């Protein structure tokens, strides 16, 4: 009888392998347990394909698993030796909308390497000022190339209200003619003779009073000029009380207040409907801009303009109050606004002879007035029965009749005309009628250094500009004139406008979350390269109580008609030249893609110095541009005394764009 155990089976290679593997496993189990109990913290990794053992790269490092558990799930805080885990990236993947995740956390890294959002950005403290020396040079830290910028000096105190193109005394003295107001127009310094220093604030400059209080009062020390208060005190414009200027809301023709005056206009012509059909207004010879200031509460944007004449600080008062305003004059050149920009143009004792030179100045009003828009004139010829004034009224009636304007209402000291909706009246006039229609090839939107023309600007035959939607729906409705501007794209323009709106809506929402924009005291804002106005529209949608001046550079497409059809203020400008506004005008300057374009035409430091001139102490600058300009811009900013920080965009550190954020300090010599 054979034995029950088959010894040949035990000797097979398969059984030997299984037995060896089991023995090795048991051995390592006891060894691991022994080392674990002895406090030895080396980790072992098995590499199954080769059946080999390797030492962990984390050998000799201590770990505390509790540091990875949220505080509400742990009974004990992490030990001092615990290593904080690497925080998750705040950057979305490339296909994700910028800053679109509402659950994402933003902040800064503190000294312990932890993220926190408990910080403030650039709040202006008038008691903290930097003593400014002129000897230091700022040098780039880039390893590829170096940018060396010398600290800019402070300008003399006499230049504290300097407007380069309007205060060019030498150029004004060389003018051959001045009777038409040529001295109030732009006469910019020659190349190489422009601003090369930092315009200082007046002594005792203080942080501006925030809106809406600033509508009614501003600090005397910020605009220390009493000429207007002395001249116009009896007309309820402005008065000085202790450390402040007060603005009662009156004007030469409405000493009882702007609100009652606006009510009167609305009753005279109910179709005007402020804030509904009438969104954009031009106030000519605005004084301290109380007319425009009180229209803001009626959802109306008013561009208040006046020349820098004997009452040279009226626009400065308007801007200090937080009211849209620019220095501009009816003289020999077109104003820098497009055709059919305004639903109402207003002149209250604006001291302009509208009938001179065959009515060339009123023809400029006609160019800027929207089809079916209104012209309101409050002046002595309307209501006074003196021989000279009656002659002026007769001349005005004759001129407006030839312009095909309809006198819709005359009441008290106000007369209101309406512009026709199309060219039918113009074409039905007798041959040789004066003033004639402009040539068909005349572009009424071409305004940069263009002479005034004694002709009637034609309205588009397709009716573009005549019928814009009411406010606020017009803000996001692609206007008809979007199709008529010269632009790179000829097909998908509506899609481009909507895409721009979406981009800035998401970007501004990200700024609000990440950089606490709602805490900023933003009132006067400028978008230096506005495009279709998406940045300004996003601020409106976010509920910011501010106004935006959208600047359309001459180096790009003229999108001004689109801006005004959307209900946004805009102006054309060449950033190689200074801007027509007083120093310390704006709280925020925004420039997206500006410098990478304009550096081909002019020096970037020229633009930056102009930005410093028009920016208030405590104001902010956001520059979004390509990497190849950022190093130089950063050094120029530091040389001007700005607190500058270069930040990644939401696309992450490998994107081709960066954001340069700057805060302007109050500099003292």
Short mmCIF file of C-alpha atoms in Angstrom, two decimals, residues 21-237:
data_model
loop_
_atom_site.label_atom_id
_atom_site.label_comp_id
_atom_site.label_asym_id
_atom_site.label_seq_id
_atom_site.Cartn_x
_atom_site.Cartn_y
_atom_site.Cartn_z
CA UNK A 21 6.95 33.95 -0.31
CA UNK A 22 4.91 33.18 2.81
CA UNK A 23 8.06 32.94 4.94
CA UNK A 24 9.38 36.29 3.65
CA UNK A 25 5.98 37.98 4.23
CA UNK A 26 5.80 36.76 7.84
CA UNK A 27 9.37 37.88 8.45
CA UNK A 28 8.77 41.43 7.18
CA UNK A 29 5.53 41.69 9.14
CA UNK A 30 7.34 41.08 12.44
CA UNK A 31 10.27 43.28 11.49
CA UNK A 32 7.90 46.16 10.56
CA UNK A 33 6.00 45.79 13.77
CA UNK A 34 9.24 45.83 15.76
CA UNK A 35 10.50 49.01 14.06
CA UNK A 36 7.12 50.72 14.43
CA UNK A 37 7.04 50.00 18.17
CA UNK A 38 10.59 51.32 18.49
CA UNK A 39 9.63 54.77 17.06
CA UNK A 40 11.57 54.27 13.83
CA UNK A 41 9.73 56.37 11.21
CA UNK A 42 11.26 55.21 7.96
CA UNK A 43 8.61 54.41 5.35
CA UNK A 44 8.95 51.41 3.02
CA UNK A 45 7.66 51.14 -0.51
CA UNK A 46 7.19 47.87 -2.39
CA UNK A 47 7.79 47.77 -6.08
CA UNK A 48 5.69 44.82 -7.18
CA UNK A 49 7.06 44.29 -10.68
CA UNK A 50 10.58 43.73 -9.38
CA UNK A 51 9.62 42.43 -5.94
CA UNK A 52 12.17 44.90 -4.50
CA UNK A 53 12.15 47.41 -1.67
CA UNK A 54 13.11 51.13 -1.89
CA UNK A 55 13.53 53.87 0.72
CA UNK A 56 10.92 56.69 0.69
CA UNK A 57 12.19 60.15 -0.34
CA UNK A 58 10.43 61.44 2.80
CA UNK A 59 12.91 59.57 5.00
CA UNK A 60 13.91 61.53 8.13
CA UNK A 61 10.85 63.87 7.80
CA UNK A 62 8.19 64.20 10.48
CA UNK A 63 4.50 64.23 9.60
CA UNK A 64 1.41 65.07 11.58
CA UNK A 65 -1.73 63.78 9.95
CA UNK A 66 -3.92 66.01 12.13
CA UNK A 67 -2.63 69.08 10.30
CA UNK A 68 -4.49 67.84 7.23
CA UNK A 69 -7.81 67.58 9.05
CA UNK A 70 -10.07 70.68 9.30
CA UNK A 71 -10.20 72.17 12.82
CA UNK A 72 -13.81 71.13 13.43
CA UNK A 73 -12.84 67.48 12.83
CA UNK A 74 -9.79 67.34 15.09
CA UNK A 75 -9.68 67.14 18.86
CA UNK A 76 -6.12 68.44 19.09
CA UNK A 77 -4.32 71.31 17.33
CA UNK A 78 -1.28 70.42 15.16
CA UNK A 79 2.10 70.42 16.85
CA UNK A 80 4.68 73.09 16.19
CA UNK A 81 6.75 70.64 14.16
CA UNK A 82 3.89 69.89 11.75
CA UNK A 83 4.50 70.82 8.13
CA UNK A 84 1.65 72.75 6.52
CA UNK A 85 0.43 71.08 3.33
CA UNK A 86 0.92 72.96 0.08
CA UNK A 87 -2.16 75.20 -0.44
CA UNK A 88 -4.22 74.47 -3.53
CA UNK A 89 -3.62 76.71 -6.55
CA UNK A 90 -5.92 79.73 -6.82
CA UNK A 91 -5.66 79.71 -10.59
CA UNK A 92 -8.40 78.08 -12.68
CA UNK A 93 -7.62 75.81 -15.61
CA UNK A 94 -7.20 77.62 -18.94
CA UNK A 95 -10.74 76.85 -20.11
CA UNK A 96 -12.36 78.22 -16.97
CA UNK A 97 -13.78 81.76 -16.83
CA UNK A 98 -11.49 84.23 -14.99
CA UNK A 99 -12.17 84.35 -11.27
CA UNK A 100 -15.54 82.70 -11.80
CA UNK A 101 -15.65 80.18 -8.91
CA UNK A 102 -17.52 81.81 -5.98
CA UNK A 103 -16.05 79.26 -3.55
CA UNK A 104 -12.41 79.96 -4.41
CA UNK A 105 -10.42 81.76 -1.72
CA UNK A 106 -8.17 84.70 -2.49
CA UNK A 107 -5.70 86.48 -0.30
CA UNK A 108 -2.07 87.20 0.44
CA UNK A 109 0.60 84.99 2.00
CA UNK A 110 1.59 86.16 5.47
CA UNK A 111 4.96 85.74 7.20
CA UNK A 112 4.02 82.22 8.36
CA UNK A 113 3.28 81.07 4.82
CA UNK A 114 -0.47 80.99 5.42
CA UNK A 115 -3.10 82.61 3.18
CA UNK A 116 -5.26 85.37 4.62
CA UNK A 117 -7.82 87.78 3.21
CA UNK A 118 -7.55 90.13 6.17
CA UNK A 119 -5.90 93.03 4.37
CA UNK A 120 -6.61 96.46 2.93
CA UNK A 121 -5.28 97.88 -0.34
CA UNK A 122 -3.90 101.38 -0.56
CA UNK A 123 -6.25 103.43 1.61
CA UNK A 124 -5.09 107.03 1.51
CA UNK A 125 -4.05 108.45 4.85
CA UNK A 126 -3.32 112.18 4.51
CA UNK A 127 -1.18 112.07 7.64
CA UNK A 128 1.20 109.57 6.06
CA UNK A 129 3.20 111.30 3.36
CA UNK A 130 6.48 110.43 1.78
CA UNK A 131 9.33 112.91 1.83
CA UNK A 132 10.47 112.83 -1.74
CA UNK A 133 14.13 112.98 -2.69
CA UNK A 134 15.48 113.30 -6.22
CA UNK A 135 18.79 111.51 -6.12
CA UNK A 136 17.86 107.83 -6.08
CA UNK A 137 17.77 105.60 -9.13
CA UNK A 138 15.37 102.69 -9.48
CA UNK A 139 16.84 99.61 -11.15
CA UNK A 140 15.06 96.56 -12.48
CA UNK A 141 15.82 93.23 -10.86
CA UNK A 142 15.32 91.33 -14.10
CA UNK A 143 18.17 89.04 -15.02
CA UNK A 144 17.53 89.41 -18.74
CA UNK A 145 17.87 93.15 -18.99
CA UNK A 146 17.96 96.17 -16.73
CA UNK A 147 15.82 99.30 -16.72
CA UNK A 148 17.31 102.23 -14.88
CA UNK A 149 14.92 105.08 -14.01
CA UNK A 150 15.85 108.10 -11.96
CA UNK A 151 13.36 109.32 -9.37
CA UNK A 152 11.27 112.10 -10.83
CA UNK A 153 11.51 115.48 -9.16
CA UNK A 154 8.55 117.41 -7.81
CA UNK A 155 7.46 120.29 -10.04
CA UNK A 156 7.47 123.85 -8.66
CA UNK A 157 4.51 124.81 -6.51
CA UNK A 158 3.28 127.20 -9.21
CA UNK A 159 2.38 124.16 -11.35
CA UNK A 160 -0.06 122.60 -8.91
CA UNK A 161 -2.99 123.16 -11.35
CA UNK A 162 -0.97 122.78 -14.53
CA UNK A 163 -2.74 121.55 -17.69
CA UNK A 164 0.09 121.20 -20.24
CA UNK A 165 -1.87 121.78 -23.47
CA UNK A 166 -3.95 124.65 -22.07
CA UNK A 167 -1.23 126.44 -20.07
CA UNK A 168 1.37 126.62 -22.83
CA UNK A 169 2.01 130.35 -22.48
CA UNK A 170 4.70 130.51 -25.16
CA UNK A 171 2.47 128.90 -27.80
CA UNK A 172 -0.49 131.09 -26.88
CA UNK A 173 1.63 134.24 -27.25
CA UNK A 174 2.54 133.20 -30.80
CA UNK A 175 -1.10 132.95 -31.92
CA UNK A 176 -1.90 135.30 -34.80
CA UNK A 177 -5.64 135.32 -34.05
CA UNK A 178 -7.47 135.09 -30.74
CA UNK A 179 -10.93 136.64 -31.31
CA UNK A 180 -12.60 133.25 -31.89
CA UNK A 181 -11.32 131.73 -28.67
CA UNK A 182 -8.18 130.15 -30.08
CA UNK A 183 -6.31 130.73 -26.81
CA UNK A 184 -8.70 128.35 -25.00
CA UNK A 185 -7.92 125.43 -27.31
CA UNK A 186 -5.15 122.82 -27.18
CA UNK A 187 -1.57 124.06 -27.71
CA UNK A 188 0.58 121.20 -26.49
CA UNK A 189 4.31 121.51 -25.68
CA UNK A 190 6.73 120.48 -28.39
CA UNK A 191 8.30 117.05 -28.30
CA UNK A 192 10.96 116.92 -25.59
CA UNK A 193 9.49 119.91 -23.73
CA UNK A 194 6.61 118.15 -22.04
CA UNK A 195 6.03 117.40 -18.38
CA UNK A 196 9.03 115.71 -16.75
CA UNK A 197 8.21 116.12 -13.07
CA UNK A 198 5.49 115.27 -10.56
CA UNK A 199 2.80 117.94 -10.17
CA UNK A 200 2.54 118.67 -6.42
CA UNK A 201 -0.74 119.07 -4.51
CA UNK A 202 -1.64 122.37 -2.83
CA UNK A 203 -0.51 122.91 0.74
CA UNK A 204 -2.86 121.22 3.18
CA UNK A 205 -4.33 118.84 0.61
CA UNK A 206 -6.80 116.43 2.20
CA UNK A 207 -8.53 113.24 1.17
CA UNK A 208 -11.57 114.38 -0.89
CA UNK A 209 -14.97 114.26 0.76
CA UNK A 210 -16.69 111.09 -0.54
CA UNK A 211 -19.74 111.07 -2.80
CA UNK A 212 -22.61 111.87 -2.32
CA UNK A 213 -21.59 114.43 0.32
CA UNK A 214 -19.12 115.91 -2.17
CA UNK A 215 -21.99 117.07 -4.35
CA UNK A 216 -22.72 119.73 -1.75
CA UNK A 217 -19.32 120.45 -0.16
CA UNK A 218 -15.57 120.11 -0.79
CA UNK A 219 -12.44 121.05 1.14
CA UNK A 220 -11.19 124.57 0.52
CA UNK A 221 -7.58 123.38 0.82
CA UNK A 222 -8.03 121.09 -2.22
CA UNK A 223 -9.21 123.89 -4.52
CA UNK A 224 -7.98 127.03 -2.75
CA UNK A 225 -9.52 129.65 -5.07
CA UNK A 226 -12.21 132.11 -4.04
CA UNK A 227 -12.71 133.97 -7.35
CA UNK A 228 -15.90 132.06 -8.24
CA UNK A 229 -17.29 132.44 -4.72
CA UNK A 230 -16.62 136.18 -4.86
CA UNK A 231 -18.07 136.65 -8.36
CA UNK A 232 -21.04 134.25 -8.21
CA UNK A 233 -21.94 134.23 -4.52
CA UNK A 234 -25.15 136.16 -5.14
CA UNK A 235 -26.24 133.70 -7.85
CA UNK A 236 -26.31 130.73 -5.48
CA UNK A 237 -23.43 128.90 -7.26
#
